[in-house]
Amino acid sequence: MWRDADFRRLWCGQTASQLGEHATLVILPLLAVLTLDAGAAELGVLRAVGQAPVLLLSLLVGAWVDRWRTRTTMVLADLGRALALGAVAVAELVGGLGMPALLALTFTVGALSVVFDVAYQASLVRLVERDELVRGNSALEGSRSAAQIGGPALGGALVSLLSAPVAAASGALFFALSFLSIRRIRRDESTPAGREEEPARIGRRIREGLGFVVRDALLRSVCLASAAFQFSFAAMMTVHLLFLPRELHLSGTLVGLVLAATGPGALLGSLLAARLPARFGHGTVLVGAAALGDGAFLLVAPLDGSPAVTVPVLLGVGFLFGCGGQLVNVTIMAVRQAATPDEMQGRAAATITCAGLGLTPLGSLTGGFIAGEWGLRTGLLVTAAGMLLSPLVMALSPLARLGRRLPSPPGRPGSASPREP
């Protein structure tokens, strides 16, 4: 797999893209809180606006990706995100970076991130054999782990120590590097069937993707577990981003360091994901890792005292969450890709993304409301407890019964998945 130059280019581009994305996820909220003095409700709205494209655009993007070359789609998304973050820097330099401008640019970056994420998930299936999906996903998720280590710390340090234009421009730089790497992919990716269809028939393709996921017991369970996690995680993170600087009095640099702690854990999780499912079974790994990672955040709300006391605990929580979360991410993505026919990869990914991440705007708004009404400490405890819904859903679903072998698409021999007739 690593001998394939095109896979290496995809991996390098994905690493740069994820580094820019994780830096931006810290830069934009911290700009709102520290520079524009945003409150809980405003921060909830900002995060919801950035996440809204997942709900609004995922299904359309999935149908589009199944009709176009993934390389072209990813390159255009990277270029667009670099330009959007450059616009943040320009707006700050000319004194026009208020909440309306930040909301508009955050929505743009979020929309293009949806395009890139759906396209790269479909591109892996077109680059590697199905029996290499776990290894391929492990490598790509490992790059995301590296980005989780460097991205938040870089974003927090830039906002805290340098100017807002430099902070925004850093994200634009990484998206530009991803653009340069991915555009060098040389494999002649044939145009997917259906590109010549009229736009009006896109609706039929979207319905096909929805119907395929709804009818499949495994993929339907992935949707429900993802929705439970993403809603609760979005609510928790909205409170968490306020709790760290205002209750625990952490600087922007320390906030970035705490958020970056998920990276080393995720790096370990991506390495373990290449071995544990084949040894203990995919279902056991999914449920156990989700319970461990999501439950770790219950330790945050009771924290109090100086950074010398709270920061080590926060780093440990982030490490556990990163490790468990990455095990889930790699394993569940491999299950989803293995269970889906090639011609449905984009639409299946988009449908599951829409069902899961589509609830994040509502989760962010809910988190902001809870923090405003109940206080940051109580709000953090409640939203952290809600994250345990995801492992509960998986434990009660066919996902928990998956064994050591990956499932196969419906109609293919050797399927290892418990499917409904």
PDB file of N, CA and C in Angstrom, residues 306-374:
ATOM      1  N   SER A 306      -5.696  25.428  40.398  1.00  0.00           N
ATOM      2  CA  SER A 306      -4.722  26.045  39.507  1.00  0.00           C
ATOM      3  C   SER A 306      -4.457  25.158  38.297  1.00  0.00           C
ATOM      4  N   PRO A 307      -3.908  25.755  37.226  1.00  0.00           N
ATOM      5  CA  PRO A 307      -3.572  24.950  36.045  1.00  0.00           C
ATOM      6  C   PRO A 307      -2.607  23.808  36.344  1.00  0.00           C
ATOM      7  N   ALA A 308      -1.753  23.970  37.368  1.00  0.00           N
ATOM      8  CA  ALA A 308      -0.823  22.894  37.716  1.00  0.00           C
ATOM      9  C   ALA A 308      -1.563  21.637  38.135  1.00  0.00           C
ATOM     10  N   VAL A 309      -2.793  21.792  38.644  1.00  0.00           N
ATOM     11  CA  VAL A 309      -3.614  20.654  39.074  1.00  0.00           C
ATOM     12  C   VAL A 309      -4.532  20.190  37.950  1.00  0.00           C
ATOM     13  N   THR A 310      -5.181  21.146  37.287  1.00  0.00           N
ATOM     14  CA  THR A 310      -6.221  20.783  36.324  1.00  0.00           C
ATOM     15  C   THR A 310      -5.676  20.327  34.967  1.00  0.00           C
ATOM     16  N   VAL A 311      -4.582  20.945  34.513  1.00  0.00           N
ATOM     17  CA  VAL A 311      -4.087  20.630  33.175  1.00  0.00           C
ATOM     18  C   VAL A 311      -3.657  19.169  33.037  1.00  0.00           C
ATOM     19  N   PRO A 312      -2.914  18.577  34.000  1.00  0.00           N
ATOM     20  CA  PRO A 312      -2.569  17.150  33.843  1.00  0.00           C
ATOM     21  C   PRO A 312      -3.788  16.241  33.734  1.00  0.00           C
ATOM     22  N   VAL A 313      -4.848  16.540  34.507  1.00  0.00           N
ATOM     23  CA  VAL A 313      -6.066  15.727  34.411  1.00  0.00           C
ATOM     24  C   VAL A 313      -6.712  15.898  33.040  1.00  0.00           C
ATOM     25  N   LEU A 314      -6.768  17.140  32.572  1.00  0.00           N
ATOM     26  CA  LEU A 314      -7.352  17.401  31.260  1.00  0.00           C
ATOM     27  C   LEU A 314      -6.572  16.714  30.147  1.00  0.00           C
ATOM     28  N   LEU A 315      -5.259  16.678  30.289  1.00  0.00           N
ATOM     29  CA  LEU A 315      -4.442  15.983  29.290  1.00  0.00           C
ATOM     30  C   LEU A 315      -4.738  14.484  29.289  1.00  0.00           C
ATOM     31  N   GLY A 316      -4.910  13.903  30.486  1.00  0.00           N
ATOM     32  CA  GLY A 316      -5.241  12.481  30.573  1.00  0.00           C
ATOM     33  C   GLY A 316      -6.603  12.172  29.980  1.00  0.00           C
ATOM     34  N   VAL A 317      -7.576  13.056  30.246  1.00  0.00           N
ATOM     35  CA  VAL A 317      -8.915  12.872  29.678  1.00  0.00           C
ATOM     36  C   VAL A 317      -8.857  12.945  28.155  1.00  0.00           C
ATOM     37  N   GLY A 318      -8.125  13.939  27.643  1.00  0.00           N
ATOM     38  CA  GLY A 318      -7.999  14.071  26.203  1.00  0.00           C
ATOM     39  C   GLY A 318      -7.333  12.858  25.560  1.00  0.00           C
ATOM     40  N   PHE A 319      -6.321  12.324  26.238  1.00  0.00           N
ATOM     41  CA  PHE A 319      -5.629  11.139  25.717  1.00  0.00           C
ATOM     42  C   PHE A 319      -6.580   9.951  25.635  1.00  0.00           C
ATOM     43  N   LEU A 320      -7.336   9.694  26.694  1.00  0.00           N
ATOM     44  CA  LEU A 320      -8.285   8.575  26.692  1.00  0.00           C
ATOM     45  C   LEU A 320      -9.353   8.759  25.619  1.00  0.00           C
ATOM     46  N   PHE A 321      -9.862   9.985  25.519  1.00  0.00           N
ATOM     47  CA  PHE A 321     -10.891  10.253  24.519  1.00  0.00           C
ATOM     48  C   PHE A 321     -10.340  10.061  23.108  1.00  0.00           C
ATOM     49  N   GLY A 322      -9.104  10.543  22.883  1.00  0.00           N
ATOM     50  CA  GLY A 322      -8.502  10.388  21.562  1.00  0.00           C
ATOM     51  C   GLY A 322      -8.279   8.938  21.198  1.00  0.00           C
ATOM     52  N   CYS A 323      -7.796   8.145  22.150  1.00  0.00           N
ATOM     53  CA  CYS A 323      -7.523   6.737  21.880  1.00  0.00           C
ATOM     54  C   CYS A 323      -8.811   5.977  21.585  1.00  0.00           C
ATOM     55  N   GLY A 324      -9.801   6.121  22.461  1.00  0.00           N
ATOM     56  CA  GLY A 324     -11.066   5.424  22.251  1.00  0.00           C
ATOM     57  C   GLY A 324     -11.785   5.897  21.007  1.00  0.00           C
ATOM     58  N   GLY A 325     -11.797   7.223  20.815  1.00  0.00           N
ATOM     59  CA  GLY A 325     -12.491   7.765  19.652  1.00  0.00           C
ATOM     60  C   GLY A 325     -11.872   7.321  18.342  1.00  0.00           C
ATOM     61  N   GLN A 326     -10.544   7.254  18.301  1.00  0.00           N
ATOM     62  CA  GLN A 326      -9.880   6.853  17.069  1.00  0.00           C
ATOM     63  C   GLN A 326     -10.099   5.376  16.762  1.00  0.00           C
ATOM     64  N   LEU A 327     -10.111   4.549  17.797  1.00  0.00           N
ATOM     65  CA  LEU A 327     -10.443   3.141  17.593  1.00  0.00           C
ATOM     66  C   LEU A 327     -11.828   3.005  16.955  1.00  0.00           C
ATOM     67  N   VAL A 328     -12.762   3.777  17.449  1.00  0.00           N
ATOM     68  CA  VAL A 328     -14.117   3.746  16.891  1.00  0.00           C
ATOM     69  C   VAL A 328     -14.110   4.269  15.457  1.00  0.00           C
ATOM     70  N   ASN A 329     -13.444   5.396  15.226  1.00  0.00           N
ATOM     71  CA  ASN A 329     -13.453   6.009  13.898  1.00  0.00           C
ATOM     72  C   ASN A 329     -12.917   5.068  12.828  1.00  0.00           C
ATOM     73  N   VAL A 330     -11.741   4.498  13.086  1.00  0.00           N
ATOM     74  CA  VAL A 330     -11.112   3.626  12.095  1.00  0.00           C
ATOM     75  C   VAL A 330     -11.949   2.374  11.871  1.00  0.00           C
ATOM     76  N   THR A 331     -12.399   1.769  12.953  1.00  0.00           N
ATOM     77  CA  THR A 331     -13.139   0.514  12.843  1.00  0.00           C
ATOM     78  C   THR A 331     -14.468   0.702  12.145  1.00  0.00           C
ATOM     79  N   ILE A 332     -15.197   1.744  12.532  1.00  0.00           N
ATOM     80  CA  ILE A 332     -16.538   1.915  11.970  1.00  0.00           C
ATOM     81  C   ILE A 332     -16.468   2.374  10.520  1.00  0.00           C
ATOM     82  N   MET A 333     -15.418   3.116  10.155  1.00  0.00           N
ATOM     83  CA  MET A 333     -15.275   3.512   8.760  1.00  0.00           C
ATOM     84  C   MET A 333     -14.951   2.303   7.891  1.00  0.00           C
ATOM     85  N   ALA A 334     -14.101   1.414   8.391  1.00  0.00           N
ATOM     86  CA  ALA A 334     -13.788   0.203   7.635  1.00  0.00           C
ATOM     87  C   ALA A 334     -15.027  -0.675   7.477  1.00  0.00           C
ATOM     88  N   VAL A 335     -15.840  -0.774   8.521  1.00  0.00           N
ATOM     89  CA  VAL A 335     -17.084  -1.545   8.444  1.00  0.00           C
ATOM     90  C   VAL A 335     -18.005  -0.946   7.401  1.00  0.00           C
ATOM     91  N   ARG A 336     -18.155   0.377   7.445  1.00  0.00           N
ATOM     92  CA  ARG A 336     -19.038   1.045   6.496  1.00  0.00           C
ATOM     93  C   ARG A 336     -18.555   0.882   5.059  1.00  0.00           C
ATOM     94  N   GLN A 337     -17.274   1.059   4.823  1.00  0.00           N
ATOM     95  CA  GLN A 337     -16.745   0.937   3.463  1.00  0.00           C
ATOM     96  C   GLN A 337     -16.841  -0.491   2.955  1.00  0.00           C
ATOM     97  N   ALA A 338     -16.545  -1.464   3.822  1.00  0.00           N
ATOM     98  CA  ALA A 338     -16.584  -2.865   3.400  1.00  0.00           C
ATOM     99  C   ALA A 338     -18.008  -3.321   3.097  1.00  0.00           C
ATOM    100  N   ALA A 339     -18.991  -2.761   3.790  1.00  0.00           N
ATOM    101  CA  ALA A 339     -20.378  -3.185   3.625  1.00  0.00           C
ATOM    102  C   ALA A 339     -21.085  -2.478   2.473  1.00  0.00           C
ATOM    103  N   THR A 340     -20.395  -1.574   1.786  1.00  0.00           N
ATOM    104  CA  THR A 340     -21.028  -0.736   0.767  1.00  0.00           C
ATOM    105  C   THR A 340     -20.451  -1.028  -0.611  1.00  0.00           C
ATOM    106  N   PRO A 341     -21.289  -1.236  -1.636  1.00  0.00           N
ATOM    107  CA  PRO A 341     -20.780  -1.412  -2.999  1.00  0.00           C
ATOM    108  C   PRO A 341     -20.048  -0.159  -3.471  1.00  0.00           C
ATOM    109  N   ASP A 342     -19.110  -0.324  -4.398  1.00  0.00           N
ATOM    110  CA  ASP A 342     -18.305   0.792  -4.875  1.00  0.00           C
ATOM    111  C   ASP A 342     -19.153   1.948  -5.396  1.00  0.00           C
ATOM    112  N   GLU A 343     -20.198   1.611  -6.144  1.00  0.00           N
ATOM    113  CA  GLU A 343     -20.991   2.661  -6.773  1.00  0.00           C
ATOM    114  C   GLU A 343     -21.843   3.454  -5.784  1.00  0.00           C
ATOM    115  N   MET A 344     -21.899   3.006  -4.514  1.00  0.00           N
ATOM    116  CA  MET A 344     -22.694   3.689  -3.499  1.00  0.00           C
ATOM    117  C   MET A 344     -21.826   4.358  -2.432  1.00  0.00           C
ATOM    118  N   GLN A 345     -20.504   4.331  -2.579  1.00  0.00           N
ATOM    119  CA  GLN A 345     -19.622   4.807  -1.518  1.00  0.00           C
ATOM    120  C   GLN A 345     -19.888   6.263  -1.142  1.00  0.00           C
ATOM    121  N   GLY A 346     -19.957   7.145  -2.137  1.00  0.00           N
ATOM    122  CA  GLY A 346     -20.160   8.557  -1.841  1.00  0.00           C
ATOM    123  C   GLY A 346     -21.493   8.816  -1.174  1.00  0.00           C
ATOM    124  N   ARG A 347     -22.560   8.202  -1.700  1.00  0.00           N
ATOM    125  CA  ARG A 347     -23.895   8.435  -1.138  1.00  0.00           C
ATOM    126  C   ARG A 347     -24.058   7.811   0.240  1.00  0.00           C
ATOM    127  N   ALA A 348     -23.462   6.637   0.458  1.00  0.00           N
ATOM    128  CA  ALA A 348     -23.540   6.030   1.787  1.00  0.00           C
ATOM    129  C   ALA A 348     -22.793   6.875   2.809  1.00  0.00           C
ATOM    130  N   ALA A 349     -21.586   7.335   2.441  1.00  0.00           N
ATOM    131  CA  ALA A 349     -20.818   8.181   3.352  1.00  0.00           C
ATOM    132  C   ALA A 349     -21.569   9.461   3.664  1.00  0.00           C
ATOM    133  N   ALA A 350     -22.171  10.068   2.634  1.00  0.00           N
ATOM    134  CA  ALA A 350     -22.886  11.323   2.840  1.00  0.00           C
ATOM    135  C   ALA A 350     -24.141  11.127   3.690  1.00  0.00           C
ATOM    136  N   THR A 351     -24.861  10.018   3.476  1.00  0.00           N
ATOM    137  CA  THR A 351     -26.066   9.758   4.256  1.00  0.00           C
ATOM    138  C   THR A 351     -25.729   9.584   5.732  1.00  0.00           C
ATOM    139  N   ILE A 352     -24.678   8.817   6.011  1.00  0.00           N
ATOM    140  CA  ILE A 352     -24.280   8.597   7.402  1.00  0.00           C
ATOM    141  C   ILE A 352     -23.736   9.883   8.006  1.00  0.00           C
ATOM    142  N   THR A 353     -22.988  10.652   7.224  1.00  0.00           N
ATOM    143  CA  THR A 353     -22.494  11.944   7.709  1.00  0.00           C
ATOM    144  C   THR A 353     -23.638  12.880   8.033  1.00  0.00           C
ATOM    145  N   CYS A 354     -24.642  12.909   7.162  1.00  0.00           N
ATOM    146  CA  CYS A 354     -25.797  13.781   7.385  1.00  0.00           C
ATOM    147  C   CYS A 354     -26.556  13.361   8.625  1.00  0.00           C
ATOM    148  N   ALA A 355     -26.750  12.055   8.800  1.00  0.00           N
ATOM    149  CA  ALA A 355     -27.495  11.567   9.965  1.00  0.00           C
ATOM    150  C   ALA A 355     -26.751  11.845  11.262  1.00  0.00           C
ATOM    151  N   GLY A 356     -25.416  11.769  11.227  1.00  0.00           N
ATOM    152  CA  GLY A 356     -24.630  11.997  12.436  1.00  0.00           C
ATOM    153  C   GLY A 356     -24.273  13.445  12.634  1.00  0.00           C
ATOM    154  N   LEU A 357     -23.391  13.961  11.782  1.00  0.00           N
ATOM    155  CA  LEU A 357     -22.935  15.335  11.917  1.00  0.00           C
ATOM    156  C   LEU A 357     -24.042  16.348  11.651  1.00  0.00           C
ATOM    157  N   GLY A 358     -25.109  15.924  10.964  1.00  0.00           N
ATOM    158  CA  GLY A 358     -26.213  16.840  10.713  1.00  0.00           C
ATOM    159  C   GLY A 358     -26.873  17.337  11.981  1.00  0.00           C
ATOM    160  N   LEU A 359     -26.719  16.602  13.078  1.00  0.00           N
ATOM    161  CA  LEU A 359     -27.310  17.023  14.345  1.00  0.00           C
ATOM    162  C   LEU A 359     -26.386  17.930  15.150  1.00  0.00           C
ATOM    163  N   THR A 360     -25.158  18.151  14.668  1.00  0.00           N
ATOM    164  CA  THR A 360     -24.240  18.956  15.459  1.00  0.00           C
ATOM    165  C   THR A 360     -24.672  20.413  15.620  1.00  0.00           C
ATOM    166  N   PRO A 361     -25.298  21.055  14.606  1.00  0.00           N
ATOM    167  CA  PRO A 361     -25.762  22.419  14.866  1.00  0.00           C
ATOM    168  C   PRO A 361     -26.759  22.487  16.022  1.00  0.00           C
ATOM    169  N   LEU A 362     -27.703  21.540  16.055  1.00  0.00           N
ATOM    170  CA  LEU A 362     -28.664  21.503  17.156  1.00  0.00           C
ATOM    171  C   LEU A 362     -27.961  21.208  18.474  1.00  0.00           C
ATOM    172  N   GLY A 363     -26.956  20.330  18.444  1.00  0.00           N
ATOM    173  CA  GLY A 363     -26.199  20.041  19.651  1.00  0.00           C
ATOM    174  C   GLY A 363     -25.463  21.260  20.167  1.00  0.00           C
ATOM    175  N   SER A 364     -24.835  22.025  19.254  1.00  0.00           N
ATOM    176  CA  SER A 364     -24.121  23.226  19.671  1.00  0.00           C
ATOM    177  C   SER A 364     -25.059  24.253  20.276  1.00  0.00           C
ATOM    178  N   LEU A 365     -26.221  24.441  19.657  1.00  0.00           N
ATOM    179  CA  LEU A 365     -27.206  25.366  20.217  1.00  0.00           C
ATOM    180  C   LEU A 365     -27.697  24.890  21.577  1.00  0.00           C
ATOM    181  N   THR A 366     -27.912  23.576  21.701  1.00  0.00           N
ATOM    182  CA  THR A 366     -28.358  23.020  22.978  1.00  0.00           C
ATOM    183  C   THR A 366     -27.304  23.224  24.054  1.00  0.00           C
ATOM    184  N   GLY A 367     -26.034  23.001  23.703  1.00  0.00           N
ATOM    185  CA  GLY A 367     -24.960  23.214  24.662  1.00  0.00           C
ATOM    186  C   GLY A 367     -24.891  24.648  25.126  1.00  0.00           C
ATOM    187  N   GLY A 368     -25.020  25.600  24.181  1.00  0.00           N
ATOM    188  CA  GLY A 368     -25.024  27.004  24.561  1.00  0.00           C
ATOM    189  C   GLY A 368     -26.191  27.357  25.460  1.00  0.00           C
ATOM    190  N   PHE A 369     -27.367  26.785  25.176  1.00  0.00           N
ATOM    191  CA  PHE A 369     -28.543  27.052  26.002  1.00  0.00           C
ATOM    192  C   PHE A 369     -28.369  26.482  27.410  1.00  0.00           C
ATOM    193  N   ILE A 370     -27.902  25.232  27.483  1.00  0.00           N
ATOM    194  CA  ILE A 370     -27.713  24.600  28.796  1.00  0.00           C
ATOM    195  C   ILE A 370     -26.695  25.366  29.626  1.00  0.00           C
ATOM    196  N   ALA A 371     -25.598  25.794  28.993  1.00  0.00           N
ATOM    197  CA  ALA A 371     -24.570  26.543  29.722  1.00  0.00           C
ATOM    198  C   ALA A 371     -25.120  27.863  30.243  1.00  0.00           C
ATOM    199  N   GLY A 372     -25.946  28.523  29.424  1.00  0.00           N
ATOM    200  CA  GLY A 372     -26.519  29.798  29.853  1.00  0.00           C
ATOM    201  C   GLY A 372     -27.538  29.654  30.953  1.00  0.00           C
ATOM    202  N   GLU A 373     -28.312  28.568  30.933  1.00  0.00           N
ATOM    203  CA  GLU A 373     -29.391  28.383  31.910  1.00  0.00           C
ATOM    204  C   GLU A 373     -28.922  27.705  33.192  1.00  0.00           C
ATOM    205  N   TRP A 374     -28.045  26.718  33.080  1.00  0.00           N
ATOM    206  CA  TRP A 374     -27.663  25.897  34.237  1.00  0.00           C
ATOM    207  C   TRP A 374     -26.260  26.184  34.748  1.00  0.00           C
TER     208      TRP A 374
END
